[in-house]
mmCIF file of C-alpha atoms in Angstrom:
data_model
loop_
_atom_site.group_PDB
_atom_site.id
_atom_site.type_symbol
_atom_site.label_atom_id
_atom_site.label_comp_id
_atom_site.label_asym_id
_atom_site.label_seq_id
_atom_site.Cartn_x
_atom_site.Cartn_y
_atom_site.Cartn_z
ATOM 1 C CA GLN A 1 0.129 0.043 -0.024
ATOM 2 C CA ILE A 2 3.026 2.496 0.280
ATOM 3 C CA PHE A 3 3.179 3.231 -3.430
ATOM 4 C CA ILE A 4 -0.716 4.075 -3.503
ATOM 5 C CA ILE A 5 -0.132 6.027 -0.467
ATOM 6 C CA LEU A 6 2.364 7.987 -2.095
ATOM 7 C CA LEU A 7 0.827 8.346 -5.087
ATOM 8 C CA PHE A 8 -2.354 9.467 -3.367
ATOM 9 C CA ILE A 9 -0.408 12.439 -1.780
ATOM 10 C CA LEU A 10 1.212 13.507 -4.656
ATOM 11 C CA LEU A 11 -1.844 13.657 -6.944
ATOM 12 C CA TYR A 12 -4.680 14.144 -5.027
ATOM 13 C CA ARG A 13 -4.029 18.162 -5.624
ATOM 14 C CA LEU A 14 -2.551 17.734 -9.001
ATOM 15 C CA GLY A 15 -4.665 19.849 -10.539
ATOM 16 C CA GLU A 16 -5.176 22.582 -8.037
ATOM 17 C CA GLY A 17 -1.331 22.620 -7.827
ATOM 18 C CA GLN A 18 -1.326 24.036 -10.948
ATOM 19 C CA LEU A 19 -4.361 26.275 -10.576
ATOM 20 C CA ALA A 20 -3.360 28.046 -7.510
ATOM 21 C CA LYS A 21 -0.378 29.493 -9.407
ATOM 22 C CA ILE A 22 -2.139 30.799 -12.478
ATOM 23 C CA ALA A 23 -5.340 31.649 -10.897
ATOM 24 C CA ALA A 24 -4.377 35.372 -9.739
ATOM 25 C CA PRO A 25 -2.283 36.103 -12.995
ATOM 26 C CA PHE A 26 -5.419 35.156 -15.170
ATOM 27 C CA LEU A 27 -7.527 37.333 -13.047
ATOM 28 C CA LEU A 28 -5.196 40.213 -13.409
ATOM 29 C CA ASP A 29 -4.065 39.801 -17.072
ATOM 30 C CA ALA A 30 -5.387 41.848 -19.944
ATOM 31 C CA LYS A 31 -8.324 40.759 -21.989
ATOM 32 C CA GLU A 32 -6.010 40.405 -25.076
ATOM 33 C CA ALA A 33 -3.898 38.119 -23.491
ATOM 34 C CA GLY A 34 -6.985 36.016 -22.260
ATOM 35 C CA GLY A 35 -7.222 37.166 -18.510
ATOM 36 C CA LEU A 36 -10.148 39.112 -16.972
ATOM 37 C CA ALA A 37 -8.292 42.431 -16.604
ATOM 38 C CA LEU A 38 -9.235 43.038 -13.265
ATOM 39 C CA THR A 39 -7.429 45.500 -10.497
ATOM 40 C CA THR A 40 -5.228 44.242 -7.820
ATOM 41 C CA SER A 41 -8.065 45.270 -5.506
ATOM 42 C CA GLN A 42 -10.844 43.363 -7.213
ATOM 43 C CA VAL A 43 -8.669 40.243 -7.077
ATOM 44 C CA GLY A 44 -7.657 41.071 -3.367
ATOM 45 C CA PHE A 45 -11.201 40.907 -2.292
ATOM 46 C CA ALA A 46 -11.994 38.196 -4.533
ATOM 47 C CA TYR A 47 -9.445 35.825 -2.955
ATOM 48 C CA GLY A 48 -8.732 37.706 0.506
ATOM 49 C CA THR A 49 -12.400 38.192 1.304
ATOM 50 C CA VAL A 50 -14.833 35.948 -0.856
ATOM 51 C CA GLY A 51 -12.511 33.369 -1.239
ATOM 52 C CA ILE A 52 -11.014 32.757 2.261
ATOM 53 C CA ILE A 53 -14.800 33.038 3.694
ATOM 54 C CA ALA A 54 -15.827 29.997 1.479
ATOM 55 C CA LEU A 55 -12.609 27.911 1.984
ATOM 56 C CA ILE A 56 -13.293 28.337 5.945
ATOM 57 C CA LEU A 57 -16.898 27.345 5.410
ATOM 58 C CA GLY A 58 -16.007 24.561 3.098
ATOM 59 C CA GLY A 59 -13.542 23.186 5.745
ATOM 60 C CA ILE A 60 -15.841 23.574 8.376
ATOM 61 C CA LEU A 61 -18.551 21.517 6.800
ATOM 62 C CA GLY A 62 -16.092 18.958 5.545
ATOM 63 C CA GLY A 63 -14.968 18.452 9.116
ATOM 64 C CA PHE A 64 -18.503 18.205 10.347
ATOM 65 C CA VAL A 65 -19.875 15.841 8.081
ATOM 66 C CA SER A 66 -16.765 13.565 8.228
ATOM 67 C CA ALA A 67 -17.226 13.122 11.684
ATOM 68 C CA LYS A 68 -20.700 12.259 11.260
ATOM 69 C CA ARG A 69 -19.889 9.416 8.443
ATOM 70 C CA GLY A 70 -15.987 9.083 8.683
ATOM 71 C CA LEU A 71 -13.510 9.599 5.867
ATOM 72 C CA LYS A 72 -14.349 6.478 3.874
ATOM 73 C CA TYR A 73 -17.809 7.296 2.980
ATOM 74 C CA TRP A 74 -16.946 11.034 2.284
ATOM 75 C CA ILE A 75 -13.487 10.637 0.339
ATOM 76 C CA TRP A 76 -15.051 10.317 -2.826
ATOM 77 C CA TRP A 77 -17.691 13.497 -2.437
ATOM 78 C CA MET A 78 -14.583 15.407 -1.028
ATOM 79 C CA LEU A 79 -12.250 14.272 -4.015
ATOM 80 C CA ILE A 80 -15.103 15.610 -6.681
ATOM 81 C CA ALA A 81 -15.487 18.816 -4.452
ATOM 82 C CA ILE A 82 -11.880 19.793 -4.437
ATOM 83 C CA ASN A 83 -11.533 18.961 -8.281
ATOM 84 C CA LEU A 84 -15.086 19.668 -9.902
ATOM 85 C CA PRO A 85 -15.341 23.260 -9.188
ATOM 86 C CA ASP A 86 -11.862 23.817 -11.323
ATOM 87 C CA LEU A 87 -14.235 23.870 -14.062
ATOM 88 C CA VAL A 88 -15.326 27.596 -12.996
ATOM 89 C CA TYR A 89 -11.933 28.633 -14.791
ATOM 90 C CA VAL A 90 -12.732 26.760 -17.839
ATOM 91 C CA PHE A 91 -16.018 28.899 -17.948
ATOM 92 C CA LEU A 92 -14.204 32.218 -17.007
ATOM 93 C CA SER A 93 -11.222 31.826 -19.505
ATOM 94 C CA PHE A 94 -14.015 31.383 -22.464
ATOM 95 C CA THR A 95 -16.254 34.005 -21.387
ATOM 96 C CA GLN A 96 -14.187 36.607 -20.077
ATOM 97 C CA THR A 97 -16.764 38.131 -18.182
ATOM 98 C CA SER A 98 -16.369 41.388 -16.697
ATOM 99 C CA ASN A 99 -19.304 40.624 -14.211
ATOM 100 C CA LEU A 100 -17.792 40.979 -10.743
ATOM 101 C CA ILE A 101 -20.535 39.217 -8.979
ATOM 102 C CA LEU A 102 -20.197 36.074 -11.305
ATOM 103 C CA ILE A 103 -16.283 36.219 -10.828
ATOM 104 C CA ASN A 104 -16.519 36.367 -7.223
ATOM 105 C CA SER A 105 -19.317 33.588 -6.949
ATOM 106 C CA ALA A 106 -16.951 31.346 -9.400
ATOM 107 C CA ILE A 107 -14.228 32.041 -6.767
ATOM 108 C CA ALA A 108 -16.271 31.329 -3.896
ATOM 109 C CA ILE A 109 -17.441 28.005 -5.656
ATOM 110 C CA GLU A 110 -14.054 26.787 -6.124
ATOM 111 C CA GLN A 111 -12.655 27.860 -2.626
ATOM 112 C CA PHE A 112 -15.585 26.232 -1.124
ATOM 113 C CA GLY A 113 -14.915 23.095 -2.902
ATOM 114 C CA TYR A 114 -11.149 23.182 -2.142
ATOM 115 C CA GLY A 115 -11.808 23.768 1.821
ATOM 116 C CA PHE A 116 -14.560 20.829 1.609
ATOM 117 C CA GLY A 117 -12.261 18.490 -0.684
ATOM 118 C CA PHE A 118 -8.989 19.231 1.390
ATOM 119 C CA THR A 119 -10.394 17.951 4.588
ATOM 120 C CA ALA A 120 -10.536 14.264 3.474
ATOM 121 C CA PHE A 121 -6.799 14.791 2.214
ATOM 122 C CA LEU A 122 -5.618 15.963 5.858
ATOM 123 C CA LEU A 123 -7.912 13.405 7.533
ATOM 124 C CA TYR A 124 -6.061 10.704 5.373
ATOM 125 C CA LEU A 125 -2.651 12.044 6.248
ATOM 126 C CA ILE A 126 -3.538 11.675 9.861
ATOM 127 C CA TYR A 127 -5.096 7.932 8.897
ATOM 128 C CA ILE A 128 -1.572 6.898 7.554
ATOM 129 C CA SER A 129 0.038 8.536 10.379
ATOM 130 C CA GLU A 130 -1.302 6.176 12.976
ATOM 131 C CA GLY A 131 1.269 4.258 15.068
ATOM 132 C CA ASN A 132 4.100 4.269 16.992
ATOM 133 C CA TYR A 133 5.623 7.462 15.187
ATOM 134 C CA LYS A 134 2.699 9.366 14.578
ATOM 135 C CA THR A 135 4.480 12.728 14.470
ATOM 136 C CA ALA A 136 7.262 11.828 12.614
ATOM 137 C CA HIS A 137 4.759 10.012 10.006
ATOM 138 C CA TYR A 138 2.659 13.035 9.400
ATOM 139 C CA ALA A 139 5.980 15.175 9.023
ATOM 140 C CA ILE A 140 6.851 13.030 5.874
ATOM 141 C CA ALA A 141 3.372 13.268 4.720
ATOM 142 C CA THR A 142 3.176 16.546 5.140
ATOM 143 C CA GLY A 143 6.265 17.371 3.104
ATOM 144 C CA LEU A 144 5.274 15.113 0.396
ATOM 145 C CA MET A 145 2.031 17.061 0.398
ATOM 146 C CA ALA A 146 3.893 20.271 -0.117
ATOM 147 C CA LEU A 147 6.017 18.717 -2.944
ATOM 148 C CA GLY A 148 2.496 17.222 -4.506
ATOM 149 C CA MET A 149 1.969 21.093 -4.834
ATOM 150 C CA MET A 150 5.190 22.636 -5.594
ATOM 151 C CA ILE A 151 6.315 20.481 -8.427
ATOM 152 C CA PRO A 152 2.966 20.967 -10.806
ATOM 153 C CA GLY A 153 3.011 24.654 -9.591
ATOM 154 C CA MET A 154 6.688 25.029 -10.885
ATOM 155 C CA LEU A 155 5.189 23.539 -14.457
ATOM 156 C CA SER A 156 2.086 25.568 -14.550
ATOM 157 C CA GLY A 157 3.541 29.174 -15.730
ATOM 158 C CA TRP A 158 5.433 27.603 -18.454
ATOM 159 C CA LEU A 159 2.597 25.435 -19.723
ATOM 160 C CA GLN A 160 0.227 28.310 -19.537
ATOM 161 C CA GLN A 161 2.603 30.246 -21.395
ATOM 162 C CA MET A 162 3.032 27.441 -24.209
ATOM 163 C CA ILE A 163 -1.050 26.737 -24.530
ATOM 164 C CA GLY A 164 -2.794 29.918 -23.277
ATOM 165 C CA TYR A 165 -5.449 30.285 -20.468
ATOM 166 C CA LYS A 166 -8.327 28.519 -21.980
ATOM 167 C CA GLU A 167 -6.361 25.368 -22.725
ATOM 168 C CA PHE A 168 -4.328 25.640 -19.401
ATOM 169 C CA PHE A 169 -7.477 25.483 -17.445
ATOM 170 C CA ILE A 170 -8.936 22.466 -19.286
ATOM 171 C CA TRP A 171 -5.449 20.928 -18.843
ATOM 172 C CA VAL A 172 -6.091 21.425 -15.141
ATOM 173 C CA CYS A 173 -9.261 19.533 -15.275
ATOM 174 C CA ILE A 174 -8.021 16.669 -17.059
ATOM 175 C CA SER A 175 -5.091 16.321 -14.660
ATOM 176 C CA THR A 176 -7.348 15.792 -11.878
ATOM 177 C CA ILE A 177 -8.168 12.500 -13.222
ATOM 178 C CA PRO A 178 -5.112 10.448 -11.801
ATOM 179 C CA ALA A 179 -6.497 11.519 -8.425
ATOM 180 C CA PHE A 180 -9.635 9.758 -9.110
ATOM 181 C CA ILE A 181 -7.865 6.321 -10.459
ATOM 182 C CA ILE A 182 -5.661 6.467 -7.505
ATOM 183 C CA THR A 183 -8.346 6.816 -4.714
ATOM 184 C CA LYS A 184 -9.963 3.681 -6.106
ATOM 185 C CA PHE A 185 -7.132 1.715 -4.503
ATOM 186 C CA LEU A 186 -7.025 3.086 -1.065
ATOM 187 C CA TYR A 187 -7.738 1.419 1.966
ATOM 188 C CA ILE A 188 -9.386 3.103 4.582
ATOM 189 C CA ASP A 189 -10.914 1.689 7.883
ATOM 190 C CA PRO A 190 -14.604 2.751 7.513
ATOM 191 C CA GLU A 191 -14.617 3.699 11.379
ATOM 192 C CA PHE A 192 -12.047 6.155 10.855
ATOM 193 C CA GLY A 193 -12.713 10.096 11.235
ATOM 194 C CA LYS A 194 -16.184 9.273 12.703
ATOM 195 C CA LYS A 195 -17.038 10.897 16.372
#
């Protein structure tokens, strides 16, 4: 199972690792370059206020529901929640809307999904850290978690420059597929996470 565990840690946020680095430049970039041409204050409000509130609410809800039914029940729903909302960036890149309510709503949906879905990831890290060396195992797992965001993020700018925003956001959605495949092979105790 160690190979499956490592792949899960590295691939669970593969799409998000790329999206996180390009979302703000996309919002700021000129319309001619494929962006939305928002001001820095508009982007700051969208991510620093709307996005943070949605992220926190998603995380709280994720913790609440997983305590009721456990990680095994919720992992698929949370995997969908962290990845499916990436489609809002496909929508935004194709429409290039200037409607701030629509843009903020899209960011709220994506960040809420991220908060909700990230709960499963953190619970799984806690689950695999059980045993005599919990702290060491959790430290290693969180280091791998960071690597799973860093490597895709390092390549995202280059990739976006090569293919443009529309195709990049489509690629982000496609790159979520490995997480769905690897999750099928995870073993999770049905009682883990329940209170």
